[in-house]
Amino acid sequence: MNIRTKVKLSFVVVIAMLLFLGGISAIITYQIKENNTFRENISSILLMQEGMNDIILESTKLTDALKLEQLHTEFVMYEKNFEDLRTILSTHAHTSTLNTFIVNMREDKMIQNYLNALYANEHRIELMYSALFNLEREKLDYVTIFNALYPEENRARLEIQEHLLHNNHLAQIKALSDLRYYSKETLYQHGNEATLQKWLAPINELLDATVNETEGDLHENLLYYKEVVGIIAEKAISIERTKAIENETITEASNVLDENKNVSLALEKTISQLSNEFIDQMRLIQLFVGIATIVFIVLLALKVSRNVSLSMDEVEAKIEEGLQEVNALNQEIEDTQKEVIFTMGAIGESRSRETGNHVKRVAEYSKILALHYGLDEEEAEMLKLASPMHDIGKIGIPDRVLNKPGRFDEEERAIMDTHAMLGYEMLKYSTRPLLKIAAIVAKEHHEKYDGTGYPEQKSGEEIHVYGRITALADVFDALGSERVYKSAWDDEKIFALFQSERGKHFDPKLVDIFFEHLDEFLHVREQMRD
């Protein structure tokens, strides 16, 4: 084989190696996308189960059969959506070719166990609701009968009372007093069989005392009253028994929801671990192939320089071309990672109907503040890339809270405030420097300099500089932007707020930097308007 043929074959091998590197980049990107989709599906399952739990709780408070049926229809819809999502998770599989390269997380035994736990808990919720729904319908029937009979019981008791007071028999009046007392005890305080028997005792005593009376119809009234008491007391006892079952069901449903949250955290940790291990393996292979490619190119160049009459300039040009292709592929991987991180940040914002430009502007503002604060170019750039993830935790906030057009009540505010820790929990397990910064930003960008923020009420320089920077950048852009719950503020109002919150909400040094370099921030805002 002559040298020319060897050179041609060698370049074919080099091209194959480069294509292999490109293939690994595509596999890494695909795996990251798969992981994100899987996480979103798990989050959807948890949100559905929270919705089911809310319906169980609300069902126990209804007094209208029509509204109960409406809630039942809503619960059935949750069941259908859950089954659809379960089918997607169960039937998803890679093609036989992709299975050779891609790790299918759904086939991991630990993840399957976690998913089966979620499915089993959902089934428990369905069974609890099915039993509770039938129970609530019965309770509404009991309440209807109770409400209808109570005026009649009251009327009959007053009629008996009038007769007994007229007769003025001391023993019968005492029995009447006991009757009145235990009627309230049975109907409104202790709806049980023991209290009912105490109620029936004075009635039976009065029946015995009036059995031989010939004047008036007191005995007949007592017999009728006892019949009414038997019916209305049965409904009161049934209502109390239903309430006890309701409380047990609510407690059990709450325990199931807590268990699901623990399973979700463990599942997220396992997904991150498997994903990181797979991506690390792919990058190790990529590094090995890249080095092998470079060595091969160098050896090829030496071979060519000895056997053909190519000038050293031509050989160096060939080597440089190969190195540039390898570097370009490596740069593509890095750019892909940055794009995925930015896209994840945009997902968190898009769920609350905010524009993608919000995270872009916050990123630029963060870099400006970081550089003027004294961070070096590399660290400032890392913060710029990480800051779009500051609200990633919003993907775990229910839409009814996240997109509410107006102020939150206390419960909604408490739910909304959890997004900082949710974002931190999503990111904290990563060993990547960029995601470590993103985890800090997600957790601390709502802390305030005076210690009144959340989630940990840190103050001053206890708050990481990344959190202090992102806090100011996020608030500046949020106030100047229109949201579903407010209009955009004008600049003078924003500047006045920043002056008043200097040393309170914001780091005073950062506020000073903001005003010293205000033209840079306004220029970014103008260039990246929604």
Coordinates of C-alpha atoms in Angstrom, one line a residue:
M1 CA 0.0 0.0 0.0
N2 CA 1.6 3.3 -1.1
I3 CA 1.8 6.3 1.2
R4 CA -0.9 8.2 -0.7
T5 CA -3.4 5.4 0.0
K6 CA -2.3 5.3 3.6
V7 CA -2.8 9.0 4.0
K8 CA -6.3 8.8 2.5
L9 CA -7.3 6.0 4.8
S10 CA -5.9 7.9 7.8
F11 CA -8.0 10.9 7.0
V12 CA -11.1 8.6 6.8
V13 CA -10.2 7.4 10.3
V14 CA -9.9 11.0 11.6
I15 CA -13.2 11.9 10.1
A16 CA -14.8 8.9 11.7
M17 CA -13.4 9.9 15.1
L18 CA -14.7 13.4 14.7
L19 CA -18.1 12.1 13.8
F20 CA -18.0 9.9 16.8
L21 CA -17.3 12.9 19.0
G22 CA -20.2 14.7 17.4
G23 CA -22.4 11.7 18.1
I24 CA -21.5 11.7 21.8
S25 CA -22.4 15.4 22.0
A26 CA -25.8 14.6 20.5
I27 CA -26.3 11.7 23.0
I28 CA -25.4 14.0 26.0
T29 CA -27.9 16.6 24.7
Y30 CA -30.6 14.0 24.2
Q31 CA -30.0 12.5 27.7
I32 CA -30.4 15.9 29.3
K33 CA -33.6 16.5 27.4
E34 CA -34.9 13.1 28.5
N35 CA -34.1 13.8 32.1
N36 CA -35.9 17.1 32.0
T37 CA -39.0 15.5 30.5
F38 CA -38.9 12.7 33.1
R39 CA -38.7 15.2 35.9
E40 CA -41.6 17.2 34.5
N41 CA -43.8 14.1 34.4
I42 CA -42.9 13.3 38.0
S43 CA -43.8 16.9 39.0
S44 CA -47.1 16.5 37.2
I45 CA -47.9 13.4 39.1
L46 CA -47.3 15.1 42.4
L47 CA -49.4 18.1 41.4
M48 CA -52.3 15.8 40.4
Q49 CA -52.1 14.0 43.7
E50 CA -52.1 17.3 45.6
G51 CA -55.2 18.2 43.6
M52 CA -56.9 14.9 44.5
N53 CA -56.0 15.5 48.2
D54 CA -57.6 19.0 48.0
I55 CA -60.8 17.5 46.6
I56 CA -60.9 15.0 49.4
L57 CA -60.6 17.8 52.0
E58 CA -63.1 20.0 50.2
S59 CA -65.7 17.2 49.9
T60 CA -65.9 16.9 53.7
K61 CA -67.0 20.6 53.9
L62 CA -69.8 20.6 51.3
T63 CA -73.5 20.9 52.1
D64 CA -74.7 20.8 48.5
A65 CA -75.1 17.5 46.6
L66 CA -74.7 19.3 43.2
K67 CA -71.3 20.7 44.3
L68 CA -70.3 17.2 45.5
E69 CA -71.0 15.8 42.1
Q70 CA -69.0 18.6 40.5
L71 CA -66.0 17.7 42.7
H72 CA -66.5 14.1 41.8
T73 CA -66.3 14.9 38.1
E74 CA -63.1 16.9 38.7
F75 CA -61.6 13.9 40.7
V76 CA -62.5 11.5 37.9
M77 CA -60.7 13.8 35.4
Y78 CA -57.6 13.8 37.7
E79 CA -57.8 9.9 37.6
K80 CA -57.9 9.9 33.8
N81 CA -55.0 12.3 33.4
F82 CA -53.0 10.3 35.9
E83 CA -53.6 7.1 34.0
D84 CA -52.6 8.8 30.8
L85 CA -49.4 10.0 32.3
R86 CA -48.7 6.6 33.9
T87 CA -49.2 5.0 30.4
I88 CA -46.6 7.5 29.0
L89 CA -44.1 6.7 31.7
S90 CA -44.7 2.9 31.4
T91 CA -44.6 2.6 27.6
H92 CA -41.8 5.0 26.9
A93 CA -38.8 3.2 25.5
H94 CA -35.8 3.9 23.2
T95 CA -35.3 2.3 19.9
S96 CA -33.0 -0.8 19.9
T97 CA -30.3 1.4 18.4
L98 CA -30.6 4.1 21.0
N99 CA -30.6 1.5 23.8
T100 CA -27.0 0.8 23.0
F101 CA -26.0 4.3 23.9
I102 CA -28.7 6.0 26.0
V103 CA -29.4 5.1 29.7
N104 CA -33.1 4.4 30.0
M105 CA -33.9 5.6 33.6
R106 CA -37.3 3.9 33.6
E107 CA -35.6 0.5 33.5
D108 CA -33.6 1.2 36.7
K109 CA -34.9 -0.9 39.5
M110 CA -34.7 1.8 42.1
I111 CA -36.6 4.3 40.0
Q112 CA -39.2 1.6 39.1
N113 CA -39.6 1.0 42.9
Y114 CA -40.1 4.8 43.5
L115 CA -42.6 5.0 40.6
N116 CA -44.5 2.0 41.8
A117 CA -44.7 3.7 45.2
L118 CA -46.2 6.8 43.6
Y119 CA -48.7 4.6 41.6
A120 CA -49.6 2.6 44.8
N121 CA -50.2 5.8 46.7
E122 CA -52.4 7.2 43.9
H123 CA -54.5 4.0 44.1
R124 CA -54.8 4.5 47.8
I125 CA -56.1 8.0 47.3
E126 CA -58.6 6.7 44.7
L127 CA -59.9 4.1 47.1
M128 CA -60.1 6.6 50.0
Y129 CA -62.0 9.1 47.8
S130 CA -64.4 6.4 46.5
A131 CA -65.3 5.4 50.0
L132 CA -65.5 9.0 51.1
F133 CA -67.7 10.1 48.2
N134 CA -70.3 7.5 49.0
L135 CA -70.1 8.4 52.6
E136 CA -70.6 12.1 51.9
R137 CA -73.7 11.4 49.8
E138 CA -75.1 9.4 52.7
K139 CA -74.2 12.2 55.1
L140 CA -76.0 14.8 53.0
D141 CA -79.1 12.5 53.1
Y142 CA -78.7 12.2 56.9
V143 CA -78.4 16.0 57.2
T144 CA -81.5 16.6 55.0
I145 CA -83.6 14.2 57.1
F146 CA -82.2 15.7 60.3
N147 CA -83.0 19.3 59.2
A148 CA -86.5 18.2 58.3
L149 CA -87.2 16.4 61.6
Y150 CA -85.6 18.8 64.0
P151 CA -88.4 21.4 63.9
E152 CA -90.9 18.6 64.4
E153 CA -89.0 17.2 67.4
N154 CA -88.8 20.7 68.9
R155 CA -92.6 21.3 68.3
A156 CA -93.5 17.9 69.9
R157 CA -91.2 18.5 72.9
L158 CA -92.7 21.9 73.5
E159 CA -96.2 20.5 73.4
I160 CA -95.2 17.8 75.9
Q161 CA -93.6 20.5 78.1
E162 CA -96.8 22.5 78.1
H163 CA -98.8 19.5 79.2
L164 CA -96.4 18.6 82.0
L165 CA -96.1 22.1 83.3
H166 CA -99.8 22.3 83.4
N167 CA -100.1 19.1 85.4
N168 CA -97.4 20.3 87.8
H169 CA -96.2 16.9 88.8
L170 CA -92.7 17.3 90.3
A171 CA -91.3 13.9 89.1
Q172 CA -92.6 14.5 85.6
I173 CA -91.1 18.0 85.5
K174 CA -87.7 16.6 86.6
A175 CA -88.0 13.9 83.8
L176 CA -88.8 16.8 81.4
S177 CA -85.7 18.6 82.4
D178 CA -83.6 15.5 81.8
L179 CA -85.3 15.1 78.4
R180 CA -84.5 18.6 77.3
Y181 CA -80.8 18.3 78.5
Y182 CA -80.1 15.0 76.8
S183 CA -81.8 16.0 73.6
K184 CA -79.2 18.8 73.1
E185 CA -76.4 16.4 74.2
T186 CA -77.4 13.8 71.6
L187 CA -78.2 16.1 68.7
Y188 CA -75.3 18.6 69.0
Q189 CA -72.6 17.4 71.3
H190 CA -72.2 13.7 71.8
G191 CA -74.0 11.9 69.0
N192 CA -73.6 8.3 70.3
E193 CA -75.7 5.4 71.5
A194 CA -75.0 6.0 75.2
T195 CA -76.3 9.6 75.1
L196 CA -79.3 8.4 73.1
Q197 CA -80.2 5.9 75.8
K198 CA -80.0 8.7 78.4
W199 CA -82.4 10.7 76.3
L200 CA -84.8 7.8 75.9
A201 CA -84.8 7.1 79.7
P202 CA -86.9 10.1 80.8
I203 CA -89.2 9.6 77.8
N204 CA -89.8 6.0 78.9
E205 CA -90.3 7.2 82.5
L206 CA -92.9 9.7 81.3
L207 CA -94.6 7.0 79.2
D208 CA -94.9 4.8 82.3
A209 CA -96.2 7.7 84.4
T210 CA -98.9 8.6 81.9
V211 CA -100.0 5.2 80.7
N212 CA -103.2 5.3 82.8
E213 CA -104.1 8.9 82.2
T214 CA -107.5 9.3 80.6
E215 CA -107.6 13.0 80.1
G216 CA -105.8 14.7 77.2
D217 CA -103.5 13.0 74.7
L218 CA -100.2 13.4 76.6
H219 CA -99.4 9.7 76.4
E220 CA -100.0 9.6 72.6
N221 CA -97.8 12.7 72.2
L222 CA -95.1 10.9 74.1
L223 CA -95.3 7.8 71.9
Y224 CA -95.2 10.0 68.8
Y225 CA -92.2 12.0 70.3
K226 CA -90.3 8.8 71.0
E227 CA -90.8 7.7 67.4
V228 CA -89.4 11.0 66.1
V229 CA -86.5 10.8 68.6
G230 CA -85.6 7.4 67.3
I231 CA -85.4 8.6 63.7
I232 CA -83.6 12.0 64.3
A233 CA -81.1 10.5 66.8
E234 CA -80.2 7.7 64.3
K235 CA -79.3 10.4 61.8
A236 CA -77.4 12.5 64.3
I237 CA -75.3 9.4 65.3
S238 CA -74.7 8.6 61.7
I239 CA -73.5 12.1 61.0
E240 CA -71.1 12.0 63.9
R241 CA -69.8 8.6 62.8
T242 CA -69.3 10.0 59.3
K243 CA -67.3 13.0 60.6
A244 CA -65.0 10.6 62.5
I245 CA -64.4 8.6 59.3
E246 CA -63.8 11.9 57.4
N247 CA -61.1 12.9 59.9
E248 CA -59.4 9.6 59.5
T249 CA -59.5 9.8 55.7
I250 CA -58.1 13.3 55.7
T251 CA -55.2 12.3 58.0
E252 CA -54.5 9.3 55.9
A253 CA -54.5 11.3 52.7
S254 CA -52.2 13.9 54.2
N255 CA -49.8 11.1 55.2
V256 CA -49.9 9.7 51.7
L257 CA -49.1 13.1 50.3
D258 CA -46.1 13.5 52.7
E259 CA -44.9 10.1 51.7
N260 CA -45.1 11.0 48.0
K261 CA -43.0 14.1 48.6
N262 CA -40.3 12.1 50.3
V263 CA -40.4 9.6 47.4
S264 CA -40.2 12.5 44.9
L265 CA -37.1 13.9 46.6
A266 CA -35.4 10.4 46.6
L267 CA -36.4 9.9 43.0
E268 CA -35.0 13.3 42.0
K269 CA -31.7 12.5 43.7
T270 CA -31.5 9.1 42.0
I271 CA -32.3 10.6 38.6
S272 CA -29.5 13.2 39.1
Q273 CA -27.0 10.6 40.2
L274 CA -27.8 8.3 37.2
S275 CA -27.7 11.2 34.8
N276 CA -24.4 12.6 36.1
E277 CA -22.8 9.2 36.0
F278 CA -23.9 8.6 32.5
I279 CA -22.8 12.0 31.3
D280 CA -19.5 11.7 33.0
Q281 CA -18.9 8.4 31.3
M282 CA -19.8 9.9 27.9
R283 CA -17.4 12.8 28.5
L284 CA -14.6 10.5 29.5
I285 CA -15.1 8.6 26.3
Q286 CA -15.2 11.9 24.5
L287 CA -12.0 13.0 26.1
F288 CA -10.3 9.6 25.3
V289 CA -11.4 9.8 21.6
G290 CA -10.4 13.4 21.4
I291 CA -6.9 12.7 22.7
A292 CA -6.7 9.6 20.4
T293 CA -7.7 11.8 17.5
I294 CA -5.1 14.4 18.3
V295 CA -2.4 11.7 18.7
F296 CA -3.4 10.1 15.5
I297 CA -3.3 13.4 13.6
V298 CA 0.2 14.1 15.1
L299 CA 1.5 10.6 14.1
L300 CA 0.0 11.0 10.7
A301 CA 1.7 14.3 10.3
L302 CA 5.0 12.8 11.2
K303 CA 4.5 10.0 8.8
V304 CA 3.6 12.3 6.0
S305 CA 6.6 14.6 6.7
R306 CA 8.9 11.6 6.4
N307 CA 7.4 10.1 3.3
V308 CA 6.1 12.8 1.1
S309 CA 7.4 16.0 -0.1
L310 CA 4.9 18.2 1.7
S311 CA 6.3 21.3 3.3
M312 CA 6.2 21.7 7.1
D313 CA 3.7 24.5 6.6
E314 CA 1.3 22.2 4.8
V315 CA 1.6 19.5 7.5
E316 CA 1.0 22.1 10.3
A317 CA -2.0 23.4 8.4
K318 CA -3.5 19.9 8.3
I319 CA -2.9 19.4 12.0
E320 CA -4.3 22.8 12.9
E321 CA -7.4 22.0 10.9
G322 CA -8.0 18.8 12.8
L323 CA -7.4 20.5 16.2
Q324 CA -9.9 23.3 15.2
E325 CA -12.6 20.7 14.5
V326 CA -12.0 19.0 17.8
N327 CA -12.1 22.4 19.6
A328 CA -15.2 23.3 17.7
L329 CA -16.9 20.1 18.9
N330 CA -15.9 20.7 22.5
Q331 CA -17.2 24.3 22.2
E332 CA -20.4 22.9 20.9
I333 CA -20.8 20.7 24.0
E334 CA -20.1 23.7 26.3
D335 CA -22.6 25.9 24.4
T336 CA -25.2 23.1 24.5
Q337 CA -24.8 22.8 28.3
K338 CA -25.2 26.6 28.7
E339 CA -28.3 26.6 26.4
V340 CA -29.9 23.8 28.4
I341 CA -29.3 25.6 31.7
F342 CA -30.7 28.9 30.2
T343 CA -33.7 26.9 28.8
M344 CA -34.4 25.4 32.3
G345 CA -34.4 28.9 33.8
A346 CA -36.8 30.1 31.1
I347 CA -39.2 27.1 31.9
G348 CA -39.5 28.3 35.5
E349 CA -40.4 31.9 34.3
S350 CA -42.7 30.8 31.4
R351 CA -44.9 28.9 33.9
S352 CA -45.7 32.2 35.5
R353 CA -46.4 33.8 32.1
E354 CA -43.3 35.9 32.1
T355 CA -41.2 36.5 29.0
G356 CA -37.9 34.8 28.2
N357 CA -36.3 38.2 28.0
H358 CA -36.8 38.6 31.8
V359 CA -34.1 36.0 32.5
K360 CA -31.9 37.4 29.8
R361 CA -32.0 40.8 31.3
V362 CA -31.5 39.5 34.8
A363 CA -28.4 37.7 33.5
E364 CA -26.9 40.8 32.0
Y365 CA -27.7 43.0 35.0
S366 CA -26.1 40.3 37.3
K367 CA -22.9 40.4 35.3
I368 CA -22.7 44.2 35.3
L369 CA -23.1 44.2 39.1
A370 CA -20.6 41.4 39.6
L371 CA -17.9 43.1 37.6
H372 CA -18.3 46.5 39.3
Y373 CA -18.5 44.7 42.7
G374 CA -15.0 43.2 42.1
L375 CA -15.6 39.7 40.8
D376 CA -13.3 38.7 38.0
E377 CA -14.5 38.2 34.4
E378 CA -14.7 34.4 34.7
E379 CA -16.8 34.4 37.9
A380 CA -19.0 37.2 36.6
E381 CA -19.7 35.2 33.5
M382 CA -20.5 32.1 35.5
L383 CA -23.0 34.1 37.6
K384 CA -24.5 35.5 34.4
L385 CA -25.0 31.9 33.1
A386 CA -26.4 30.7 36.4
S387 CA -28.8 33.6 37.3
P388 CA -31.5 32.6 34.8
M389 CA -32.1 29.6 37.1
H390 CA -33.1 31.8 40.0
D391 CA -36.8 30.9 39.7
I392 CA -36.5 27.3 38.5
G393 CA -38.4 26.3 41.7
K394 CA -41.6 27.8 40.2
I395 CA -42.1 24.6 38.2
G396 CA -43.1 23.0 41.5
I397 CA -45.7 25.8 42.3
P398 CA -49.4 25.0 41.4
D399 CA -50.8 27.1 38.5
R400 CA -53.7 28.3 40.6
V401 CA -51.1 30.1 42.8
L402 CA -48.4 30.9 40.3
N403 CA -50.7 32.6 37.8
K404 CA -53.2 34.2 40.2
P405 CA -54.1 37.7 38.9
G406 CA -53.9 39.6 42.1
R407 CA -52.4 39.6 45.6
F408 CA -51.8 36.2 47.3
D409 CA -53.6 35.4 50.5
E410 CA -51.5 34.0 53.4
E411 CA -51.8 30.4 52.3
E412 CA -50.9 31.2 48.7
R413 CA -48.0 33.4 49.8
A414 CA -46.6 30.5 51.9
I415 CA -46.9 28.2 48.9
M416 CA -45.2 30.7 46.6
D417 CA -42.4 31.3 49.1
T418 CA -41.4 27.6 48.9
H419 CA -40.1 28.0 45.3
A420 CA -36.7 29.2 46.6
M421 CA -36.0 25.9 48.5
L422 CA -37.6 23.9 45.7
G423 CA -35.1 25.3 43.2
Y424 CA -32.2 24.7 45.6
E425 CA -33.3 21.1 46.2
M426 CA -33.4 20.5 42.4
L427 CA -29.8 21.8 41.9
K428 CA -27.9 21.1 45.1
Y429 CA -26.8 17.6 44.2
S430 CA -24.9 18.6 41.2
T431 CA -21.1 18.6 41.3
R432 CA -20.8 21.1 38.4
P433 CA -19.6 24.6 39.4
L434 CA -22.2 26.3 37.2
L435 CA -25.1 24.4 38.8
K436 CA -23.6 24.9 42.3
I437 CA -23.8 28.7 41.7
A438 CA -27.4 28.3 40.3
A439 CA -28.4 26.4 43.5
I440 CA -27.1 29.3 45.7
V441 CA -28.9 31.9 43.5
A442 CA -32.2 29.9 43.6
K443 CA -32.1 29.7 47.4
E444 CA -30.9 33.1 48.4
H445 CA -32.2 35.6 45.8
H446 CA -35.2 36.4 48.1
E447 CA -33.1 37.0 51.2
K448 CA -33.0 40.6 52.4
Y449 CA -30.0 42.5 53.7
D450 CA -31.8 43.3 57.0
G451 CA -32.7 39.7 57.6
T452 CA -36.5 39.9 56.8
G453 CA -36.3 37.7 53.6
Y454 CA -36.8 34.0 53.1
P455 CA -36.2 31.1 53.2
E456 CA -33.5 31.3 56.0
Q457 CA -33.8 35.0 57.1
K458 CA -30.1 35.6 56.4
S459 CA -28.8 39.1 56.8
G460 CA -25.9 41.2 55.6
E461 CA -22.9 39.3 54.2
E462 CA -24.3 36.1 55.5
I463 CA -26.2 36.2 52.2
H464 CA -23.9 35.0 49.4
V465 CA -22.9 37.7 47.1
Y466 CA -24.5 35.7 44.2
G467 CA -27.8 35.9 46.0
R468 CA -27.4 39.7 46.8
I469 CA -26.6 40.5 43.2
T470 CA -29.4 38.4 41.7
A471 CA -31.9 39.9 44.2
L472 CA -31.2 43.4 43.0
A473 CA -31.1 42.5 39.3
D474 CA -34.4 40.5 39.6
V475 CA -36.3 43.2 41.4
F476 CA -35.1 45.9 39.1
D477 CA -36.4 44.0 36.0
A478 CA -39.6 42.8 37.7
L479 CA -40.7 46.3 38.8
G480 CA -40.1 47.7 35.4
S481 CA -41.9 44.9 33.6
E482 CA -45.6 44.2 33.3
R483 CA -46.9 41.1 35.1
V484 CA -50.2 39.3 35.3
Y485 CA -50.8 40.9 38.7
K486 CA -49.4 44.4 38.1
S487 CA -48.4 47.1 35.7
A488 CA -44.8 48.2 35.1
W489 CA -43.5 50.9 37.4
D490 CA -41.9 54.1 36.0
D491 CA -38.2 54.7 36.6
E492 CA -38.6 57.4 39.2
K493 CA -40.7 55.1 41.4
I494 CA -38.2 52.3 41.0
F495 CA -35.2 54.5 41.9
A496 CA -37.0 55.9 44.9
L497 CA -37.7 52.4 46.1
F498 CA -34.1 51.4 45.7
Q499 CA -33.0 54.4 47.8
S500 CA -35.4 53.5 50.5
E501 CA -34.5 49.8 50.5
R502 CA -30.7 50.5 50.6
G503 CA -29.5 48.5 53.6
K504 CA -32.9 47.0 54.1
H505 CA -33.8 44.8 51.1
F506 CA -30.5 45.4 49.2
D507 CA -26.8 45.5 49.8
P508 CA -26.0 49.2 50.1
K509 CA -22.8 48.8 48.1
L510 CA -24.7 47.2 45.3
V511 CA -27.3 50.0 45.3
D512 CA -24.5 52.5 45.0
I513 CA -23.0 50.6 42.1
F514 CA -26.4 50.5 40.5
F515 CA -26.8 54.2 40.5
E516 CA -23.2 54.9 39.6
H517 CA -23.6 52.8 36.4
L518 CA -27.3 53.3 35.8
D519 CA -26.6 54.1 32.1
E520 CA -25.4 50.5 31.6
F521 CA -28.5 49.0 33.1
L522 CA -30.8 51.2 31.1
H523 CA -28.9 50.4 27.9
V524 CA -29.4 46.6 28.5
R525 CA -33.1 47.1 29.2
E526 CA -33.5 49.1 26.0
Q527 CA -31.7 46.5 23.9
M528 CA -33.7 43.6 25.3
R529 CA -37.2 44.9 25.7
D530 CA -40.1 42.4 25.6

